[in-house]
């Protein structure tokens, strides 16, 4: 080793020791420790962590180009955002607020940004080497000769395999998870009294199937089960299409095989396939749209010359917009991007977008008029301001003058304000006075601005605490703690609404399997298992996608950023929502095999 190399080696080790030491000293700031706890600081574990960090950082710095300014900038931005999420999230989880005057918060931010940037940069280099090594390889699984006949009908086999794997769970939780406002949607159809609070397409589909089956059989449970079976067929079709898409792109047989097993058995997937919420069909349609956008980006000529591909794009965008209102808002934001990026196919893109908007408006308005649906509600769009005003009223009532309180009570009565819960706006927003708000929207907007200027940090904390489960990996989803359901009271966990709302009744055919899903839904079981717990975490998966996005930018693969962009826009709309639940970000699980293939075998998508 020459003198220059030896000097560089010493410099790298010195940097590794400095960053490791500073990082470990700041680690308690993201460790979600309660005040006064010594679980990390006064523990030999911190010493082991210090040595491990020195080793990892030293190895990382020695295996990457430390002079790659562009790579460090991208990694630094991602690391900074992750650090902010961890610092804010740990405080929200432990104390229910972020103290912006805490000097430890601001000292830890640059230190931990440097700390996390190194392993991020090293992981990108590692993935780059894997991707280069896999170029041209397919790694198809060796199939016995007797299975060759099955391979000729691979899509059908995958489709039936998914259904067969899901059926025992349906029997276990029979008639299925009839939850998340399912009763309200059914009643709308049964009573012929409709509102736009829930997507009317889903209301008619869910309530229509149940009412039709009940009319002929006298069984509500059978009607609910029939809806679940219809949904199973739809979702299995979307998953099968994804696996077939990966096959066409020559993604390895091993990755496709594990993707099928994942879709068939992973609890988050299976629970929502058996769930009546509109989010399941919405997410299946969203998955198809992501595939279309990826195909559009990497094979534009093929896509715009394929009637099937363009029809699928229109169908998937329309379906997701009809099943969730925020999807249409996100799609509107995407329109300029699509028109600019695909300007070579401007005419065809304009036609597709126009068809989507026309069909959406035609179906949506026709249903509203035909069903005479009430569309006077505003609280879904105002959930964040409602939560901010309520939190300020509860914690800083002195910010309101006498006339301000009177004005607030016009839209949020005193008894509604007393129902405030930091992690969910549902209890308060249900009592929002739409009629009063409609009389003078500007007056109430001015009140919101006036109070916000007085208590900006309270507003920020109200919003952060209502959303941090979407971006903080260590969150335990307990937003409904204390809420009473038909057959239980939420305790430690609100991960999934394990319930059969009336008129359905739980009639499990496989009780032991039913109990497994009950525990995963309502008890802190999976959260106690290291590493495994993260696979169930919306916040952790969000950062996995953010990491993959950063990797695509680092590798200058701008052509595959379109699916990431629509995914990000949809995710941002959720930050304006009432709370954080798995069902809102179900796409993070549905699309995991697709984005895993993009990261691990990106060359095959070029």
Steps between C-alpha positions, in 0.01 A plus 500: 500500500648833397505802728210673325272194524599449863418863575161470329427183700575678826281793394207268423534326836515835677185620323326171582587532869384864517168433323439182701568674830280800418227275363488271803494802734199635308330164457282537817330792322339254256476198731153590633618494861278648767647783707751370753531151349850354496433200277752615242727760660591303812538170320781293355282471189608854403864386506426207270311736271793743496747234389252365242444848357874563469542172313202560268589861427866419438411212267244718319735792449769267368264351239350814350635797312525765770559762228163432331339835585174432317449166675566655840255783432217259413580274795527807726154627403341159562693462825389843619131426433531163675673662797227762532237226487673301772561800726147635465336157508673385819386814680144475373485136602645558846360841594220578256675808363827636360667762717655725237698685769689184599869563417573125493265469203694749291845375607408142412364585156829568313686232694252223421469622141873433453469175692225352278633641170799263503310167516242632251776583254666164561175306445450676167847394391426145612172490305681644199749214507221241532310655211807501276574140590147391412499664158376250243422232761151359546550238775182318404416220738566149373163341444448121501387358164156406631437868575554618143130471428422723798743764374299532181218630718717681753270801540199281570701290747616813688147641502348180638786454748431843653128426530565157656739650757254774592191280537602342836541850646154596374361193675695588814366856517167419334320692360803732471605830653183708453653818644606863452154656452370189321175511694444861393556410135264203518230707672516759221398235249249327728332829596542664156651806669836593354782744570838567342683440829609167350561435127161415351647235269622306802180565695292350218737210448524405868141570599361367173665158531397461865140608437467281189636187669292563813187535289547154348654314798394693811863506615697822554816302571481325164457837333811637673696186408393535135636853495830374641519231232436753222775719648735201522456433128570865417814530715634160387468627143711808577768294675512246216539780248793639700677162512446459125640850443812410698537183295483698174777725633706186568509556876651196671277201561606497863377855561172425321454182702545679832270778380221247446557347845503850650168591336348170608604496865619835637248605769461867399414393145262225606322709766414769250398257227241378754402854599199697373678835498512687170878528536558141384352541152644851478848363574464219244411760236789720616739208460387455139551872439855480636576216261355703211708804593814289520427341163424843359835631626724217384317398179310807385477392136361159593259650754349766275463251213320249720124548534499261793764696692324832444164348597653355817646842587158662458324223694742497794510881533121518481446221754739641757342846462149361546601308811696778675453874450861589576608285203335739256671797666834321466432412138420864420843596637659232279337624179756777419784258572355238265437751223851647521690173541311323222472798266596274209165327553316816603183432299449148634577611855246783478237258373566251783490772766183649352329160497592446864365837611184476289417148621573596860277808491230315308488206742543709815243768416253250355507296820460810719201622299340160449530399864425853627812468715581759764829668405501783755780368722821700534672340799706249302682786324530698824622224729840665564362849581235338722768311690720811531223723634386229739847430640562871551164538676574207733864583579516880452151633551644840589583547130127544434323825575136486610368565150742240358356232727147591398601478134673166551194355673291578194682228306636288789275482808658481846403134542677418172821680601513297821526182292845604375753220451848597371542213256162505329268779395202265456334557841489878449444528126186287511333789686614770257213737416496506120194724472660773711829472312327540164350836604838677514810290430732802496404596855609164637814499285599830658449349846729210407771738378466730802544219754778343296704818506471502879586133551695376194681221685171365635371486143815322384480245781130440434582412141811297579336289770211428266732365227830382647410132467544539124866603529630389842609131486467430874133599525258268675168562327264564791288786365170348619603406855191507724251501211211258539416268209217249463685212665810655663671811632828610342790466742871500409473478123275627220709340227197351328130521578433137583121502500180399325265794518126440506305354329786250468607261777837325540460125436856367484546158342867482603517660849875465558582687177238762583677555834832553321353786299327643806830520685680659205222758469432599860800401712863606505644167390685553174638832629698307765695299241819680386537551123168322428316793659640734236342302214164595649594867548361760254775741603776248435365408157467867412872547559577186299323661205675832569833315502411335167401838355832649611683204347323556166603867504856405598516255208346765270212269414259786450288294262364287786412789731144538368353223724688644799355844430132397495565289810652800679212729401240252629700466823513878542121524470473259794681753718181707475291207627333418832757255640762241407385145428648215300208494256579853378851399390424142399678565170832486689439126543322432170777658293794360697591222250487750212734751660725224636548380144573854382771541766656153481475439126469850359703422187215282375267799497721708271 
